[in-house]
Short mmCIF file of N, CA and C in Angstrom, two decimals:
data_model
loop_
_atom_site.label_atom_id
_atom_site.label_comp_id
_atom_site.label_asym_id
_atom_site.label_seq_id
_atom_site.Cartn_x
_atom_site.Cartn_y
_atom_site.Cartn_z
N MET A 1 103.70 66.18 52.86
CA MET A 1 104.60 66.73 53.86
C MET A 1 104.35 68.22 54.07
N MET A 2 104.08 68.93 52.98
CA MET A 2 103.77 70.35 53.09
C MET A 2 102.50 70.57 53.88
N ARG A 3 101.55 69.68 53.69
CA ARG A 3 100.26 69.82 54.35
C ARG A 3 100.41 69.69 55.86
N ILE A 4 101.21 68.78 56.32
CA ILE A 4 101.46 68.60 57.76
C ILE A 4 102.17 69.83 58.31
N HIS A 5 103.07 70.32 57.59
CA HIS A 5 103.82 71.49 58.03
C HIS A 5 102.89 72.69 58.18
N LYS A 6 101.97 72.89 57.25
CA LYS A 6 101.02 74.00 57.32
C LYS A 6 100.07 73.82 58.50
N ILE A 7 99.64 72.61 58.75
CA ILE A 7 98.75 72.34 59.87
C ILE A 7 99.46 72.61 61.19
N GLN A 8 100.73 72.22 61.30
CA GLN A 8 101.49 72.47 62.52
C GLN A 8 101.68 73.97 62.73
N ILE A 9 101.96 74.66 61.66
CA ILE A 9 102.13 76.12 61.77
C ILE A 9 100.82 76.77 62.20
N GLN A 10 99.72 76.33 61.63
CA GLN A 10 98.41 76.87 61.99
C GLN A 10 98.10 76.59 63.46
N MET A 11 98.42 75.40 63.95
CA MET A 11 98.18 75.05 65.36
C MET A 11 99.06 75.89 66.28
N LEU A 12 100.32 76.06 65.91
CA LEU A 12 101.20 76.89 66.72
C LEU A 12 100.72 78.34 66.75
N PHE A 13 100.26 78.82 65.61
CA PHE A 13 99.75 80.18 65.54
C PHE A 13 98.52 80.36 66.44
N GLU A 14 97.58 79.43 66.37
CA GLU A 14 96.39 79.50 67.21
C GLU A 14 96.74 79.41 68.69
N GLN A 15 97.70 78.54 69.01
CA GLN A 15 98.12 78.39 70.40
C GLN A 15 98.77 79.68 70.90
N SER A 16 99.60 80.29 70.08
CA SER A 16 100.25 81.54 70.49
C SER A 16 99.22 82.66 70.61
N GLN A 17 98.20 82.68 69.76
CA GLN A 17 97.14 83.69 69.85
C GLN A 17 96.39 83.53 71.17
N LYS A 18 96.11 82.29 71.57
CA LYS A 18 95.42 82.04 72.84
C LYS A 18 96.28 82.49 74.02
N GLU A 19 97.58 82.21 73.95
CA GLU A 19 98.48 82.64 75.03
C GLU A 19 98.54 84.16 75.10
N ILE A 20 98.62 84.80 73.95
CA ILE A 20 98.66 86.27 73.93
C ILE A 20 97.38 86.84 74.52
N HIS A 21 96.26 86.26 74.15
CA HIS A 21 94.97 86.73 74.67
C HIS A 21 94.90 86.56 76.19
N SER A 22 95.32 85.39 76.68
CA SER A 22 95.27 85.15 78.12
C SER A 22 96.24 86.09 78.86
N GLN A 23 97.39 86.37 78.25
CA GLN A 23 98.33 87.30 78.88
C GLN A 23 97.79 88.73 78.88
N GLN A 24 97.08 89.10 77.82
CA GLN A 24 96.47 90.42 77.78
C GLN A 24 95.39 90.55 78.85
N LEU A 25 94.62 89.49 79.05
CA LEU A 25 93.60 89.50 80.10
C LEU A 25 94.24 89.62 81.48
N LYS A 26 95.34 88.92 81.68
CA LYS A 26 96.04 88.98 82.97
C LYS A 26 96.59 90.38 83.20
N ILE A 27 97.17 90.99 82.16
CA ILE A 27 97.70 92.35 82.28
C ILE A 27 96.57 93.33 82.60
N GLN A 28 95.43 93.16 81.94
CA GLN A 28 94.29 94.03 82.20
C GLN A 28 93.79 93.87 83.64
N ALA A 29 93.72 92.64 84.12
CA ALA A 29 93.28 92.39 85.50
C ALA A 29 94.25 93.00 86.50
N LEU A 30 95.55 92.84 86.24
CA LEU A 30 96.54 93.41 87.15
C LEU A 30 96.52 94.94 87.12
N THR A 31 96.29 95.51 85.95
CA THR A 31 96.19 96.96 85.84
C THR A 31 95.00 97.48 86.64
N MET A 32 93.87 96.79 86.54
CA MET A 32 92.69 97.20 87.30
C MET A 32 92.91 97.05 88.80
N GLU A 33 93.57 95.97 89.19
CA GLU A 33 93.86 95.76 90.61
C GLU A 33 94.81 96.83 91.13
N LEU A 34 95.81 97.17 90.33
CA LEU A 34 96.76 98.22 90.72
C LEU A 34 96.06 99.56 90.87
N ALA A 35 95.15 99.87 89.95
CA ALA A 35 94.39 101.12 90.05
C ALA A 35 93.54 101.14 91.32
N TYR A 36 92.92 100.01 91.64
CA TYR A 36 92.10 99.91 92.85
C TYR A 36 92.96 100.13 94.09
N LEU A 37 94.12 99.46 94.14
CA LEU A 37 94.99 99.61 95.31
C LEU A 37 95.54 101.02 95.43
N ARG A 38 95.85 101.65 94.30
CA ARG A 38 96.32 103.04 94.35
C ARG A 38 95.23 103.97 94.86
N ARG A 39 93.99 103.74 94.45
CA ARG A 39 92.89 104.56 94.95
C ARG A 39 92.76 104.40 96.46
N ASN A 40 92.92 103.17 96.94
CA ASN A 40 92.83 102.96 98.39
C ASN A 40 93.99 103.60 99.12
N LEU A 41 95.17 103.52 98.54
CA LEU A 41 96.36 104.04 99.20
C LEU A 41 96.43 105.55 99.11
N PHE A 42 96.15 106.11 97.93
CA PHE A 42 96.32 107.54 97.71
C PHE A 42 94.99 108.26 97.52
N GLY A 43 93.90 107.64 97.89
CA GLY A 43 92.58 108.23 97.67
C GLY A 43 92.33 109.44 98.54
N LYS A 44 91.16 110.02 98.37
CA LYS A 44 90.80 111.24 99.08
C LYS A 44 90.76 111.02 100.59
N LYS A 45 90.28 109.85 101.01
CA LYS A 45 90.21 109.59 102.45
C LYS A 45 91.58 109.58 103.09
N SER A 46 92.56 109.04 102.39
CA SER A 46 93.89 108.97 102.97
C SER A 46 94.60 110.30 102.93
N GLU A 47 94.08 111.26 102.15
CA GLU A 47 94.71 112.56 102.07
C GLU A 47 94.14 113.56 103.07
N SER A 48 93.22 113.13 103.90
CA SER A 48 92.63 114.06 104.85
C SER A 48 93.68 114.51 105.86
N LEU A 49 93.56 115.76 106.25
CA LEU A 49 94.54 116.34 107.15
C LEU A 49 93.96 116.57 108.54
N SER A 50 92.94 115.83 108.91
CA SER A 50 92.27 116.08 110.18
C SER A 50 93.23 115.92 111.36
N ALA A 51 94.04 114.89 111.35
CA ALA A 51 94.99 114.68 112.45
C ALA A 51 96.05 115.77 112.45
N HIS A 52 96.51 116.13 111.28
CA HIS A 52 97.54 117.15 111.18
C HIS A 52 96.99 118.55 111.44
N SER A 53 95.75 118.80 111.06
CA SER A 53 95.19 120.13 111.26
C SER A 53 94.99 120.41 112.75
N ASP A 54 94.62 119.40 113.54
CA ASP A 54 94.48 119.60 114.98
C ASP A 54 95.82 119.98 115.59
N LEU A 55 96.86 119.30 115.19
CA LEU A 55 98.20 119.61 115.69
C LEU A 55 98.62 121.00 115.25
N PHE A 56 98.35 121.34 114.00
CA PHE A 56 98.69 122.67 113.48
C PHE A 56 97.93 123.74 114.24
N GLU A 57 96.64 123.53 114.46
CA GLU A 57 95.82 124.51 115.16
C GLU A 57 96.32 124.71 116.59
N GLU A 58 96.67 123.62 117.25
CA GLU A 58 97.19 123.71 118.62
C GLU A 58 98.50 124.48 118.65
N THR A 59 99.39 124.18 117.72
CA THR A 59 100.68 124.88 117.65
C THR A 59 100.47 126.36 117.34
N LEU A 60 99.55 126.66 116.44
CA LEU A 60 99.26 128.05 116.07
C LEU A 60 98.76 128.83 117.28
N GLN A 61 97.82 128.25 118.02
CA GLN A 61 97.28 128.94 119.19
C GLN A 61 98.36 129.17 120.25
N THR A 62 99.22 128.20 120.44
CA THR A 62 100.31 128.35 121.41
C THR A 62 101.27 129.46 120.99
N ASP A 63 101.61 129.47 119.71
CA ASP A 63 102.52 130.50 119.20
C ASP A 63 101.89 131.89 119.29
N LEU A 64 100.61 132.00 118.94
CA LEU A 64 99.94 133.30 119.04
C LEU A 64 99.88 133.79 120.47
N ALA A 65 99.60 132.88 121.40
CA ALA A 65 99.55 133.27 122.81
C ALA A 65 100.92 133.76 123.28
N ALA A 66 101.97 133.10 122.84
CA ALA A 66 103.32 133.51 123.24
C ALA A 66 103.67 134.88 122.65
N VAL A 67 103.28 135.11 121.40
CA VAL A 67 103.55 136.40 120.76
C VAL A 67 102.79 137.51 121.46
N HIS A 68 101.50 137.28 121.78
CA HIS A 68 100.71 138.30 122.47
C HIS A 68 101.26 138.58 123.86
N ALA A 69 101.71 137.56 124.56
CA ALA A 69 102.29 137.76 125.89
C ALA A 69 103.56 138.60 125.79
N GLU A 70 104.35 138.35 124.79
CA GLU A 70 105.59 139.13 124.62
C GLU A 70 105.28 140.58 124.26
N ILE A 71 104.26 140.79 123.44
CA ILE A 71 103.87 142.15 123.08
C ILE A 71 103.34 142.89 124.30
N GLU A 72 102.56 142.22 125.14
CA GLU A 72 102.01 142.84 126.34
C GLU A 72 103.12 143.21 127.32
N GLN A 73 104.18 142.40 127.39
CA GLN A 73 105.31 142.73 128.27
C GLN A 73 106.01 143.99 127.77
N LEU A 74 106.12 144.13 126.46
CA LEU A 74 106.79 145.29 125.91
C LEU A 74 105.91 146.53 125.96
N ASP A 75 104.60 146.39 125.74
CA ASP A 75 103.68 147.51 125.72
C ASP A 75 102.36 147.08 126.34
N PRO A 76 102.12 147.40 127.63
CA PRO A 76 100.90 146.96 128.30
C PRO A 76 99.61 147.48 127.66
N SER A 77 99.66 148.61 126.98
CA SER A 77 98.44 149.15 126.36
C SER A 77 98.04 148.34 125.12
N ALA A 78 98.91 147.46 124.65
CA ALA A 78 98.62 146.66 123.47
C ALA A 78 97.52 145.64 123.73
N LYS A 79 97.33 145.25 125.02
CA LYS A 79 96.30 144.27 125.34
C LYS A 79 94.92 144.83 125.04
N ALA A 80 94.67 146.07 125.40
CA ALA A 80 93.37 146.68 125.14
C ALA A 80 93.15 146.82 123.63
N ASP A 81 94.19 147.18 122.91
CA ASP A 81 94.07 147.30 121.46
C ASP A 81 93.75 145.96 120.82
N ARG A 82 94.40 144.91 121.32
CA ARG A 82 94.20 143.58 120.76
C ARG A 82 92.77 143.10 121.03
N LEU A 83 92.23 143.38 122.20
CA LEU A 83 90.88 142.95 122.53
C LEU A 83 89.84 143.66 121.66
N ASN A 84 90.06 144.91 121.36
CA ASN A 84 89.12 145.67 120.54
C ASN A 84 89.25 145.31 119.06
N GLN A 85 90.32 144.71 118.69
CA GLN A 85 90.58 144.37 117.30
C GLN A 85 89.66 143.25 116.79
N HIS A 86 89.29 142.34 117.63
CA HIS A 86 88.55 141.16 117.20
C HIS A 86 87.08 141.43 116.89
N VAL A 87 86.49 142.42 117.54
CA VAL A 87 85.07 142.68 117.33
C VAL A 87 84.91 144.09 116.77
N PRO A 88 84.73 144.20 115.47
CA PRO A 88 84.56 145.54 114.90
C PRO A 88 83.17 146.08 115.23
N ALA A 89 83.06 147.39 115.30
CA ALA A 89 81.78 148.02 115.63
C ALA A 89 80.85 147.92 114.42
N TRP A 90 79.55 147.80 114.71
CA TRP A 90 78.57 147.77 113.64
C TRP A 90 78.40 149.18 113.08
N PRO A 91 78.31 149.31 111.79
CA PRO A 91 78.06 150.65 111.23
C PRO A 91 76.64 151.09 111.59
N PRO A 92 76.43 152.38 111.75
CA PRO A 92 75.11 152.85 112.18
C PRO A 92 74.01 152.57 111.16
N ALA A 93 74.36 152.41 109.90
CA ALA A 93 73.34 152.16 108.88
C ALA A 93 72.78 150.75 108.93
N VAL A 94 73.46 149.84 109.60
CA VAL A 94 73.05 148.45 109.66
C VAL A 94 72.16 148.24 110.88
N THR A 95 70.99 147.72 110.65
CA THR A 95 70.08 147.43 111.77
C THR A 95 70.01 145.92 111.97
N ARG A 96 69.84 145.55 113.19
CA ARG A 96 69.75 144.11 113.50
C ARG A 96 68.30 143.66 113.40
N THR A 97 68.13 142.51 112.82
CA THR A 97 66.81 141.91 112.72
C THR A 97 66.88 140.58 113.46
N PRO A 98 66.06 140.42 114.49
CA PRO A 98 66.13 139.14 115.22
C PRO A 98 65.66 137.99 114.33
N ALA A 99 66.36 136.90 114.43
CA ALA A 99 66.02 135.72 113.64
C ALA A 99 65.10 134.82 114.46
N THR A 100 64.03 134.39 113.84
CA THR A 100 63.12 133.45 114.51
C THR A 100 63.19 132.12 113.81
N TYR A 101 63.29 131.10 114.60
CA TYR A 101 63.42 129.74 114.05
C TYR A 101 62.21 128.92 114.38
#
């Protein structure tokens, strides 16, 4: 009777070990799948701001134009100052060398 009991215990133990192993494999597979889906959802491609940057750039240009127009209304000489601001003069020590391609 003891022998049967030990054999049953051994069989139950082996069966539970197999179930644990299969469950561990399933958990590992699901973890890998979750990591893959997270990479697709939150990956570098999905974080690109190309659509938002165009909108930001457009809004920035509109706002800058409005600010410059308001400044010109208040002080008409500011337009000439603003135009000269964008292109600084070359220092006399710097010589230009034409580039050939």
